mmCIF file of C-alpha atoms in Angstrom:
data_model
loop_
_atom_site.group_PDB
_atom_site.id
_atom_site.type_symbol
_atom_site.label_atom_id
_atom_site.label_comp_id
_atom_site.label_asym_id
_atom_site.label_seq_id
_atom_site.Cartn_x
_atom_site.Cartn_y
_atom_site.Cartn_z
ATOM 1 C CA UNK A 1 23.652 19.766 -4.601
ATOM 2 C CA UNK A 2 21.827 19.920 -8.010
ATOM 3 C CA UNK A 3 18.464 21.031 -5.923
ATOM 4 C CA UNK A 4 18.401 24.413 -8.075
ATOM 5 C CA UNK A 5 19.023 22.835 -11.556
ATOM 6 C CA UNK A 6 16.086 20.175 -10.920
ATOM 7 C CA UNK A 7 13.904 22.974 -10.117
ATOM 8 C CA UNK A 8 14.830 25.279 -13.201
ATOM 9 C CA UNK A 9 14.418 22.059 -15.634
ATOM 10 C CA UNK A 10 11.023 21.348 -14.466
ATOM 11 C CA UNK A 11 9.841 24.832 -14.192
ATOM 12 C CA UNK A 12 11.100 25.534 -17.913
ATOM 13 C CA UNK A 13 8.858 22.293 -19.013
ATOM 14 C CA UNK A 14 6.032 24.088 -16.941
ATOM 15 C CA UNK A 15 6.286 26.950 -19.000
ATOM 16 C CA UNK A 16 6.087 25.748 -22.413
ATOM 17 C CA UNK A 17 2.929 23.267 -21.061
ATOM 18 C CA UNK A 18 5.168 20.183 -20.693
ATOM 19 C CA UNK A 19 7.826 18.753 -22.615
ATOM 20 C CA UNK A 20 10.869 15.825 -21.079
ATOM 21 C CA UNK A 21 12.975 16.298 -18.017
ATOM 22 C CA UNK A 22 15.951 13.915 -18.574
ATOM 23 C CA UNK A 23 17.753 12.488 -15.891
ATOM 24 C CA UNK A 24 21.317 11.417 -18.166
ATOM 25 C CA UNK A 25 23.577 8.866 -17.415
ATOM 26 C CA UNK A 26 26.218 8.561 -15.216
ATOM 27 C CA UNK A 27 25.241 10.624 -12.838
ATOM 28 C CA UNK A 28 24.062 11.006 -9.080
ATOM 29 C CA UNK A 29 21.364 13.916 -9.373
ATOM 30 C CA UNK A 30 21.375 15.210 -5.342
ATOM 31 C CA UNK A 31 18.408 16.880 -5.000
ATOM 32 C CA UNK A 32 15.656 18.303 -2.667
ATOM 33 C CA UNK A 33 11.819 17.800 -3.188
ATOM 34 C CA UNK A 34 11.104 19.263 -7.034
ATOM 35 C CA UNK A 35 7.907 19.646 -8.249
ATOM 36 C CA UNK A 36 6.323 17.686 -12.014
ATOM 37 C CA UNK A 37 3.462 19.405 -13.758
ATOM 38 C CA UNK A 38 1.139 18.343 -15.977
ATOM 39 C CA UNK A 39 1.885 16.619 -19.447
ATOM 40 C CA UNK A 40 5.530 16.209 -18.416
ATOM 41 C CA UNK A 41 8.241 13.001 -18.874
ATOM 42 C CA UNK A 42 10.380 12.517 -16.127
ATOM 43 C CA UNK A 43 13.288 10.217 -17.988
ATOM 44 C CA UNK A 44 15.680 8.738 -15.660
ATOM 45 C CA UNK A 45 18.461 7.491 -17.690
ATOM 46 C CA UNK A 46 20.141 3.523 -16.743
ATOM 47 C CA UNK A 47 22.264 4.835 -14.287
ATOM 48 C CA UNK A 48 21.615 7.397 -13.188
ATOM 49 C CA UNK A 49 20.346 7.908 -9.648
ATOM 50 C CA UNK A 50 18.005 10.632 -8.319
ATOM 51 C CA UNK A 51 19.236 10.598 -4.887
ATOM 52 C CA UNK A 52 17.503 12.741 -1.742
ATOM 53 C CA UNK A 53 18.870 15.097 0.174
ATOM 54 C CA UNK A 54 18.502 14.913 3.905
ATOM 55 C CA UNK A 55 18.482 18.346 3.786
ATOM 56 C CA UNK A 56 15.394 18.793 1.989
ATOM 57 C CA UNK A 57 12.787 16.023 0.978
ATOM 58 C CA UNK A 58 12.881 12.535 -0.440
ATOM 59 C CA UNK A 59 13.032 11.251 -4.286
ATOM 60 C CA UNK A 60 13.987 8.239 -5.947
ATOM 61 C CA UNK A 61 16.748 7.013 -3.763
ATOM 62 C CA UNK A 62 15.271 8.643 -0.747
ATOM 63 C CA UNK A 63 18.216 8.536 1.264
ATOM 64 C CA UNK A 64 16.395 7.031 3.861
ATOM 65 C CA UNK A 65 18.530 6.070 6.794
ATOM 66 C CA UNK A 66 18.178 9.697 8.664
ATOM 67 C CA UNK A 67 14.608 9.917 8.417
ATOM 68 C CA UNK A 68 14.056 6.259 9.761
ATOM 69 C CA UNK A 69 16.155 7.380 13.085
ATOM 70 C CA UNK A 70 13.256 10.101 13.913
ATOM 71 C CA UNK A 71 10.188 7.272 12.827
ATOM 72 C CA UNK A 72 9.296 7.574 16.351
ATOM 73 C CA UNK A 73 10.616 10.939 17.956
ATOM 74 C CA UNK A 74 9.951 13.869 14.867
ATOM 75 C CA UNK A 75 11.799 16.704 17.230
ATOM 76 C CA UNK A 76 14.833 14.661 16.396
ATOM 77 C CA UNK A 77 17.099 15.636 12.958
ATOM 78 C CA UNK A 78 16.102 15.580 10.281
ATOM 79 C CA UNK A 79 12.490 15.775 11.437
ATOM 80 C CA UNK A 80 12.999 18.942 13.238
ATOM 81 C CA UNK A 81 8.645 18.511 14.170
ATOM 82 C CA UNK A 82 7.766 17.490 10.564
ATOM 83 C CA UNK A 83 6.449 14.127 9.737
ATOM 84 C CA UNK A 84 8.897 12.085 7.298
ATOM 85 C CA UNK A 85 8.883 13.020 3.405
ATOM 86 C CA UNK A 86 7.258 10.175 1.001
ATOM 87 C CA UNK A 87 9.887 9.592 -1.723
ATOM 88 C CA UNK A 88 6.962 10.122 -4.524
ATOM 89 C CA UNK A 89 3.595 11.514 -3.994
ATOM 90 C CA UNK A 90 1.167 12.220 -6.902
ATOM 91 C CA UNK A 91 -1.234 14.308 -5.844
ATOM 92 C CA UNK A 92 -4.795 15.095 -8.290
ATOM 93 C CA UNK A 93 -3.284 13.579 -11.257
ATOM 94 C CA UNK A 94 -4.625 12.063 -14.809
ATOM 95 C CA UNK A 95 -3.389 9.718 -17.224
ATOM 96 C CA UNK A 96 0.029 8.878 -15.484
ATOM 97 C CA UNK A 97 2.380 6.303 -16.535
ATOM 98 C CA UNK A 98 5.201 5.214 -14.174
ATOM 99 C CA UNK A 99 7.516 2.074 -15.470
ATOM 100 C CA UNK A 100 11.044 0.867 -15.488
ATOM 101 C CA UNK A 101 12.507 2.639 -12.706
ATOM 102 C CA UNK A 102 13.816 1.370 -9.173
ATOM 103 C CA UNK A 103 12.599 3.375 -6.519
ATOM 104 C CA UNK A 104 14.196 2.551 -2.997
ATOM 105 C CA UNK A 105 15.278 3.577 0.585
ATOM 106 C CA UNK A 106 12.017 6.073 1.064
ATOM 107 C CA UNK A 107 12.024 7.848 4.137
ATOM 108 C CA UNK A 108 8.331 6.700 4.705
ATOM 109 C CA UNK A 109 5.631 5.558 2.068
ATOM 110 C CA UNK A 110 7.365 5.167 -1.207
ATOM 111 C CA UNK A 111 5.083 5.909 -4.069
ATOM 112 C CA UNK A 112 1.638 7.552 -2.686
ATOM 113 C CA UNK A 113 -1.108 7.936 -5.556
ATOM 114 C CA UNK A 114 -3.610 10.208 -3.697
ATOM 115 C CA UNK A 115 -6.670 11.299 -5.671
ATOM 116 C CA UNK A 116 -5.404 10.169 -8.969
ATOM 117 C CA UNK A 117 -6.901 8.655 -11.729
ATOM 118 C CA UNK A 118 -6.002 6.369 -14.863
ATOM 119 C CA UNK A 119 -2.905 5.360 -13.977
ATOM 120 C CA UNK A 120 -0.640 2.622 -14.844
ATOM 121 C CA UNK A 121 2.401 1.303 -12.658
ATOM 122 C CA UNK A 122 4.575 -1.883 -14.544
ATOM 123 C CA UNK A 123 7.786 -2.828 -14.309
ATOM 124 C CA UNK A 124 8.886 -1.112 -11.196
ATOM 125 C CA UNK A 125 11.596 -2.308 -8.753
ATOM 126 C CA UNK A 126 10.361 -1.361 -5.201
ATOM 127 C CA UNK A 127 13.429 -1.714 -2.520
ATOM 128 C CA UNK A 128 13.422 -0.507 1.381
ATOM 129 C CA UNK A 129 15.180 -2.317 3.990
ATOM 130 C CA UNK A 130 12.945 -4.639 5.880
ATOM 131 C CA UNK A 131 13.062 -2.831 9.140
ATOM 132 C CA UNK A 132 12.523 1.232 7.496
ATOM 133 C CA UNK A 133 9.483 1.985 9.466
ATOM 134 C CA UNK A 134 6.465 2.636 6.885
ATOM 135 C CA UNK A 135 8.319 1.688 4.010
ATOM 136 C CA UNK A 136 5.313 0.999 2.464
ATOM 137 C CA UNK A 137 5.999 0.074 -1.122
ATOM 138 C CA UNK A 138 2.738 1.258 -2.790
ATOM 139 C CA UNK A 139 -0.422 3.035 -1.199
ATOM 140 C CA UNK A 140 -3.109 3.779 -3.885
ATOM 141 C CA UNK A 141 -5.073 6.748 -1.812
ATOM 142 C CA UNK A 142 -8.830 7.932 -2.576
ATOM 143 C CA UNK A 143 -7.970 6.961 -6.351
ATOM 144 C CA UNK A 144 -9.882 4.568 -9.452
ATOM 145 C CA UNK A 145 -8.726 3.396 -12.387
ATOM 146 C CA UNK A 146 -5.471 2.055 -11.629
ATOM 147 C CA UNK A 147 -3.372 -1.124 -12.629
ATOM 148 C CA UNK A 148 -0.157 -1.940 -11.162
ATOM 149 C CA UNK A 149 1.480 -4.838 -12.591
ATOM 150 C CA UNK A 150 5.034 -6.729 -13.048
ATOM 151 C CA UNK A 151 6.216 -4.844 -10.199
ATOM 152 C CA UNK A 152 8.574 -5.959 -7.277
ATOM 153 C CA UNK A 153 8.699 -5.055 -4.029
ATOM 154 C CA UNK A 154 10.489 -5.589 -1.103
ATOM 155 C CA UNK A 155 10.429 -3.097 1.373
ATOM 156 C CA UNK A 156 9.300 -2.132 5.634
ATOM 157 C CA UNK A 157 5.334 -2.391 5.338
ATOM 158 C CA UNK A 158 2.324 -3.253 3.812
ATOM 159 C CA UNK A 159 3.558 -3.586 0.119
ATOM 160 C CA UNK A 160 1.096 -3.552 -2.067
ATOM 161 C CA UNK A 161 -1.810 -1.255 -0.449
ATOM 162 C CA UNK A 162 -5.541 0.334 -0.857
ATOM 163 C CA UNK A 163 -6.275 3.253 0.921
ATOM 164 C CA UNK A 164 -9.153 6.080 1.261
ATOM 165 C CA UNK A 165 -8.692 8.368 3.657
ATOM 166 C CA UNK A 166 -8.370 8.337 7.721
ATOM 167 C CA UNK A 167 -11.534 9.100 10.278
ATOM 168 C CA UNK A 168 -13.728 12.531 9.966
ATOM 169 C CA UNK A 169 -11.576 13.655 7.605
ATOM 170 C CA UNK A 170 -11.768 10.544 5.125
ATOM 171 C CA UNK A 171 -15.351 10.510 5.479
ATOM 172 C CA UNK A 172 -15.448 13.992 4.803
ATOM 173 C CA UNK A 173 -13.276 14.437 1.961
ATOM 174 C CA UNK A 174 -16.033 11.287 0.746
ATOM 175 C CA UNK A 175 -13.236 10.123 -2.021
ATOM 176 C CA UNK A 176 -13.487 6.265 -2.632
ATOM 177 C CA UNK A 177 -10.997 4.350 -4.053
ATOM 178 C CA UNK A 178 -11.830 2.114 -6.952
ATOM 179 C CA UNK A 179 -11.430 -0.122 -9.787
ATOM 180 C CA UNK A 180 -7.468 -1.077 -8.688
ATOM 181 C CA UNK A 181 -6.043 -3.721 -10.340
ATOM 182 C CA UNK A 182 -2.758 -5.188 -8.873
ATOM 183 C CA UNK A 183 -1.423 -8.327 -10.845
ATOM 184 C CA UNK A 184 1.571 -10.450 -11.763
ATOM 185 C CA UNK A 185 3.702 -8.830 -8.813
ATOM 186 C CA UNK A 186 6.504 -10.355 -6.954
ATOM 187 C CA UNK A 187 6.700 -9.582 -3.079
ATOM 188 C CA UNK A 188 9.619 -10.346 -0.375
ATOM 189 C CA UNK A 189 9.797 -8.609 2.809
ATOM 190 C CA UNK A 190 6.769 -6.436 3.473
ATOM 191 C CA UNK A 191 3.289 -6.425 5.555
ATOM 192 C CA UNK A 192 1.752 -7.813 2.761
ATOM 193 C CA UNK A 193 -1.119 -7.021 -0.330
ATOM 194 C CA UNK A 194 -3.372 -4.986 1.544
ATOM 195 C CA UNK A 195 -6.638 -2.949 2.526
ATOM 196 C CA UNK A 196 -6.611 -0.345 5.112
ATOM 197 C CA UNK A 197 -6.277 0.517 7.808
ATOM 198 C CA UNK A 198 -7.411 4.106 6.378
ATOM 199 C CA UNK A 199 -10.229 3.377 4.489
ATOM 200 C CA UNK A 200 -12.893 5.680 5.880
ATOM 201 C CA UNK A 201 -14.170 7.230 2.499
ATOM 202 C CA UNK A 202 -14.670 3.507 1.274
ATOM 203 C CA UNK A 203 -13.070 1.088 -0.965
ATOM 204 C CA UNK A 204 -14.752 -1.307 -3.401
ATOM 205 C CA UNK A 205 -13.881 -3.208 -6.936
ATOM 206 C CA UNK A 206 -10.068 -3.791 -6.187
ATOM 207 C CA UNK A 207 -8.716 -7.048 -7.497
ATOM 208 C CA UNK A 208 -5.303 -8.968 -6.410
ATOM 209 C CA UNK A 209 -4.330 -11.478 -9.042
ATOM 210 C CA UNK A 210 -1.471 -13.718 -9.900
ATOM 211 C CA UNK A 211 1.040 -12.703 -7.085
ATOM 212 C CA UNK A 212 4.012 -14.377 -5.145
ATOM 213 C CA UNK A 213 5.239 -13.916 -1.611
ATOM 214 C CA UNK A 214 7.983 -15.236 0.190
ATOM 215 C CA UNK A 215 9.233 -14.475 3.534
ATOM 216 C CA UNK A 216 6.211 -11.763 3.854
ATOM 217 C CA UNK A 217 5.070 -11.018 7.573
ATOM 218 C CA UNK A 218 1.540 -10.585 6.660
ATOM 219 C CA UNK A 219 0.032 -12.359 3.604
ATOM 220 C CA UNK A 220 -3.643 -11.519 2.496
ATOM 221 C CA UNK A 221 -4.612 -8.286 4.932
ATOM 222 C CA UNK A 222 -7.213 -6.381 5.236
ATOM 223 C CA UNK A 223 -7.336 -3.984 8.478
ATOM 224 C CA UNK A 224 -9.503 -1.041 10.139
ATOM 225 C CA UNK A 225 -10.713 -0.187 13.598
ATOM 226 C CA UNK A 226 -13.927 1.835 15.754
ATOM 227 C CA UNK A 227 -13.821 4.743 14.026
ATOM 228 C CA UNK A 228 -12.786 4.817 10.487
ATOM 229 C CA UNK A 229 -15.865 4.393 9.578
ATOM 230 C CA UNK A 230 -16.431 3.430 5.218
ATOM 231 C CA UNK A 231 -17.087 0.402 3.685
ATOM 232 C CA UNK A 232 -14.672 -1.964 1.750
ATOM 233 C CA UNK A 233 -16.918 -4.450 -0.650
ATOM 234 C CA UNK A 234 -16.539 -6.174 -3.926
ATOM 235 C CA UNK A 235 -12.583 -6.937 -3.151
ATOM 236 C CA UNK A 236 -10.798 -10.320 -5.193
ATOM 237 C CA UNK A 237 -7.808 -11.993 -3.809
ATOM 238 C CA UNK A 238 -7.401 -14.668 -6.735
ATOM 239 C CA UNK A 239 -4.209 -17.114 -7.680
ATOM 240 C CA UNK A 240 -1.968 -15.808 -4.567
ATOM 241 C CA UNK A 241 0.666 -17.975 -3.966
ATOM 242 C CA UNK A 242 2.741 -17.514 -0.457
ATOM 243 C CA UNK A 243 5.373 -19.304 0.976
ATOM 244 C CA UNK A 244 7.536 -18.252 4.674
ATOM 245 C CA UNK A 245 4.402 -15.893 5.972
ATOM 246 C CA UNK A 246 3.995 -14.870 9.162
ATOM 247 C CA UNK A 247 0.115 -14.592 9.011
ATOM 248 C CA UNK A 248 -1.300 -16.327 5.961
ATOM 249 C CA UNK A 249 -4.955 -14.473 6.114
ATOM 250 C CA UNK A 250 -5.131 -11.329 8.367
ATOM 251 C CA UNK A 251 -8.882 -9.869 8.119
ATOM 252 C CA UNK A 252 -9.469 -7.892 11.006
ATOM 253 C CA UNK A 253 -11.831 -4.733 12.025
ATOM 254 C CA UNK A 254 -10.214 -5.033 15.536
ATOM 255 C CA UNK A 255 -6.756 -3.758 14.124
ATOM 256 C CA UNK A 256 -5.977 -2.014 17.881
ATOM 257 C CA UNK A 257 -7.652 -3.663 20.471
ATOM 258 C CA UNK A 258 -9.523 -2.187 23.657
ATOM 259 C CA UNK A 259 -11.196 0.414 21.237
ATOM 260 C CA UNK A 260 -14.749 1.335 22.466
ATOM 261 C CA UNK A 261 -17.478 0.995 20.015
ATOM 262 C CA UNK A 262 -18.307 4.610 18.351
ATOM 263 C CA UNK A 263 -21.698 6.215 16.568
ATOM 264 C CA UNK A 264 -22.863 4.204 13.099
ATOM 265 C CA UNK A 265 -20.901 6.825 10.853
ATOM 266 C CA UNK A 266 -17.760 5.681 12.027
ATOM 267 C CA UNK A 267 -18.248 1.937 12.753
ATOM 268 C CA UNK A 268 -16.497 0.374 9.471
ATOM 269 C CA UNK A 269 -17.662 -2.325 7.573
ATOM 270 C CA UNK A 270 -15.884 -5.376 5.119
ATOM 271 C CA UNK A 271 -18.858 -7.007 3.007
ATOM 272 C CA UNK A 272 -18.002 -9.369 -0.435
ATOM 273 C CA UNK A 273 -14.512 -10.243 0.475
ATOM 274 C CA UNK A 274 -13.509 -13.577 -2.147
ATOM 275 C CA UNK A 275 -10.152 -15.713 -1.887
ATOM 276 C CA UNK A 276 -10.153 -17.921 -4.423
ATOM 277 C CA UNK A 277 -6.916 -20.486 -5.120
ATOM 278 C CA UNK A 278 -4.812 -19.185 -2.835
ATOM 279 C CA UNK A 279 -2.152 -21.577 -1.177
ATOM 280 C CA UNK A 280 0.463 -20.522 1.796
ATOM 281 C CA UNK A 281 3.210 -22.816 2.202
ATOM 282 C CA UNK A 282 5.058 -22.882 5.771
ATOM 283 C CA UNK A 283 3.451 -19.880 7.786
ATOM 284 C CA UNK A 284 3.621 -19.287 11.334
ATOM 285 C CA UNK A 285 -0.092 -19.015 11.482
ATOM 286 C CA UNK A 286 -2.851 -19.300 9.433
ATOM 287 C CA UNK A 287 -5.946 -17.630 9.844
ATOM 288 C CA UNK A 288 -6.852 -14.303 11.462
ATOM 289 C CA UNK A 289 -10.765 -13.661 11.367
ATOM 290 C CA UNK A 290 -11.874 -10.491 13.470
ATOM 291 C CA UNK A 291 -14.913 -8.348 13.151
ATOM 292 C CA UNK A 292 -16.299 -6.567 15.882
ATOM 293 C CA UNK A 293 -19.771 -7.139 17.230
ATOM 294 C CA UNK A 294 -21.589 -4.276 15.778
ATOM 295 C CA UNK A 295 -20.218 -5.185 12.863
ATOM 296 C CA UNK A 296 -19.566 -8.585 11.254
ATOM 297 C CA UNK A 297 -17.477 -9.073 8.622
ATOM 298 C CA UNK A 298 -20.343 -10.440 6.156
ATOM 299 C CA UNK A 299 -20.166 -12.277 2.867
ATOM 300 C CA UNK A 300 -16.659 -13.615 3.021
ATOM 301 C CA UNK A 301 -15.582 -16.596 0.466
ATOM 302 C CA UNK A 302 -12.975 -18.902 0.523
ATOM 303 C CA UNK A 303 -12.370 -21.059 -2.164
ATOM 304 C CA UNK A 304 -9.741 -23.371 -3.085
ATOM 305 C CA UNK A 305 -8.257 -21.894 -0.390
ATOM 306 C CA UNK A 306 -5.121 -23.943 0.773
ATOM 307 C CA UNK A 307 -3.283 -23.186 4.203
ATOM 308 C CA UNK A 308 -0.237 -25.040 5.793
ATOM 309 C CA UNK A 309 0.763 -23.303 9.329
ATOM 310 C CA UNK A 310 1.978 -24.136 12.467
ATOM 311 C CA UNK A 311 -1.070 -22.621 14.185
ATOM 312 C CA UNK A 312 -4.005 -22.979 11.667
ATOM 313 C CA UNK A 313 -6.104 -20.156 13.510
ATOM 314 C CA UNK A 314 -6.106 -17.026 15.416
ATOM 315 C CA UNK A 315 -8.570 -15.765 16.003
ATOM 316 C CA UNK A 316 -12.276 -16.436 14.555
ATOM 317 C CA UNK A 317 -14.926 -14.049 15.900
ATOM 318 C CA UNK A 318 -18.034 -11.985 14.180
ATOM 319 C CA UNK A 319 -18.056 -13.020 10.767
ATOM 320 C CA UNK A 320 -20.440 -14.455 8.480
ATOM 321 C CA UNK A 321 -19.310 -16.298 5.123
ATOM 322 C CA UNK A 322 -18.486 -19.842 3.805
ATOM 323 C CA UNK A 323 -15.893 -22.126 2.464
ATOM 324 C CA UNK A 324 -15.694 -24.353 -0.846
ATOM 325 C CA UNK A 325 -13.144 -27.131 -1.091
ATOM 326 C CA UNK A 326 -10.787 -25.389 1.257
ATOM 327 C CA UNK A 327 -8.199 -27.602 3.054
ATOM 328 C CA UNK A 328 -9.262 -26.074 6.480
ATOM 329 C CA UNK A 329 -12.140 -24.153 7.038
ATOM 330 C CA UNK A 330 -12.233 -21.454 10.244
ATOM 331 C CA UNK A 331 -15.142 -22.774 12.580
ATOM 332 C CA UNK A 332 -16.699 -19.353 12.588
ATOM 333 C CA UNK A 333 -17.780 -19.315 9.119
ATOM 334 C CA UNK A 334 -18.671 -22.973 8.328
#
C-alpha cells in the first residue's frame, strides 16, 4: 500500500508551489485517493500503473470490479452508504493538460472536469468494461474552454459527455458549460457523444467533429427531462461516422417518461441543434425525436444526414426544424 508515499510526494510539490510527481517504471503504485495542487506534473512513467485501492478511492486503474457490485445497493462493501469514487475528478482548475495516459476500470465516471477551464485532453486511452455501470468515459461539468481530441474510449456509458449541473442546484450554482471542442476521437462500447441529462445551468457552443463509432448503443444523444430546467443551444455534430449503433440519433427532453410538466424555471429547452454529414451504417434504429409539449425542441438541422436502420424512426413528437439532402427525413420536422 504506497497510499502514504503518494500523499508525502504531492504534499512536498505543494510546498515548494509545484514541481513533478513521477510515477517510475516498473511499478504498480497501490494507492488511495491523493490529492494534485496547483502548477504540478503528474508523470506516469510507460509502465507503470497507478492502481486503486478498494480500500480507499479510485485512480488510474480504478480497480473497479468492487465498486460496480454496490452500483445499485451503496450499504453493500465497499460502498458502506457512500456513492462510488470517480477515478479522476478536477475540481476549479486552470490551464490543465492531460495526454498519453490510459485511464481504465473507474469505479463510476472516469475523468470528471467540473468547473474547469482551458483545458486540453489528447491522446488518452479510455477503457471500462462495457457493462461497469456509469463508466462514463468523459463528463466535461459546468466548464469552457476545453478540447479533447485523439482520444479513445471504450467504456459502460455515455462516452464522450457535456454536462452543467442537475435541478435547483444546477440552476443555482448558474455555471454553464461552454466552448467544448471534442474531435478526431475513436469510440467502441459506450452510450455515445453526448449532452445531458444534467444540464440545468445550460450548455451552448460545444462542437463534435470528425469521430468514429462502432458497436456504440447510443450514437448522437442529447437527453434531459421536467425539471432540469437550462438551455442547450448553438451545439455541432459534424463528420460523425457510426457503424453497429443501437440508436443512430437519440434527441429527447422526455428522457424518463410519465414526468408531470413543472413551473417555466425548470422546463428545459434544446434550440440550434445542427447534424451535418453524419452517416450510421447498420443500426437497430434510427431516429429518436422527443420534446415535450411545453417545450419543442426548436431549430434542429439535419444535413447530409445519412441513416441505414432496421427501424428508421422512434419516435417523432414536438419538434420544429428541417432537413437538407438527408436520405430520410423524420415526418415531424419536414
Amino acid at each position: 500500500m504506497d497510499t502514504n508515499a503518494v500523499r508525502m510526494a504531492f504534499e512536498a510539490s505543494r510546498k515548494v508551489n509545484g514541481g513533478m510527481v513521477l510515477f517510475a517504471a516498473p511499478g504498480i503504485y497501490l494507492t488511495g485517493a491523493f490529492n494534485i495542487s496547483s502548477n504540478t506534473v503528474v508523470f506516469v512513467d510507460k509502465n507503470a500503473i497507478i492502481q486503486g485501492s478498494s480500500n480507499g478511492y479510485g485512480t488510474i486503474d480504478g480497480n473497479g470490479m468492487p465498486w460496480w457490485k454496490c452500483a445499485h445497493d451503496i450499504k453493500k462493501p465497499p460502498c458502506n452508504d457512500h456513492s462510488r469514487p470517480h477515478l479522476v475528478m478536477l475540481v476549479e482548475g486552470e490551464n490543465i493538460e492531460i495526454s498519453n495516459i490510459e485511464m481504465k476500470n473507474s469505479p463510476s465516471w472516469t475523468l470528471h472536469l467540473a468547473k474547469c477551464s482551458h483545458v486540453h485532453v489528447h491522446n488518452v486511452t479510455f477503457h471500462n468494461p462495457s457493462d461497469a455501470p456509469n463508466a462514463d468515459g468523459i463528463d466535461v461539468d459546468c466548464s469552457q474552454d476545453v478540447v479533447v481530441e485523439d482520444c479513445t474510449l471504450d467504456v459502460g456509458d455515455d462516452a464522450l459527455c457535456v454536462k452543467s449541473g442537475k435541478d435547483w442546484f444546477g440552476r443555482t450554482f448558474g455555471s454553464a458549460s461552454k466552448n467544448i471542442v471534442f474531435q478526431n476521437n475513436m469510440i467502441y462500447h459506450g452510450h455515445g457523444i453526448t449532452i445531458g441529462s444534467e444540464m440545468s445551468a445550460g450548455i451552448r457552443n460545444v462542437t463534435f467533429i470528425n469521430i468514429t463509432m462502432d458497436g456504440t448503443s447510443n450514437g448522437v444523444r442529447l437527453k434531459s427531462q421536467r425539471g432540469r430546467g437550462g438551455v442547450v443551444r448553438d451545439v455541432v455534430y459534424k463528420n460523425i461516422t457510426m457503424k453497429n449503433i443501437g440508436t443512430s440519433i437519440d434527441i429527447t427532453l422526455n428522457y424518463h417518461h410519465g414526468m408531470k410538466p413543472t413551473n417555466a424555471t425548470a422546463t428545459p429547452k434544446f434550440e440550434r441543434i445542427t447534424l451535418e454529414q453524419v452517416s450510421s451504417n447498420h443500426s437497430n434504429v434510427g431516429f429518436l425525436i422527443d420534446g415535450i409539449p411545453e417545450s419543442p425542441i426548436k431549430e434542429l438541422r439535419l444535413i447530409n444526414v445519412d441513416v441505414d436502420a432496421e427501424k428508421i424512426l422512434e419516435t417523432c413528437e414536438y419538434v420544429e426544424g428541417s432537413c437538407a439532402n438527408c436520405s430520410y427525413c423524420p415526418k415531424c420536422i419536414k
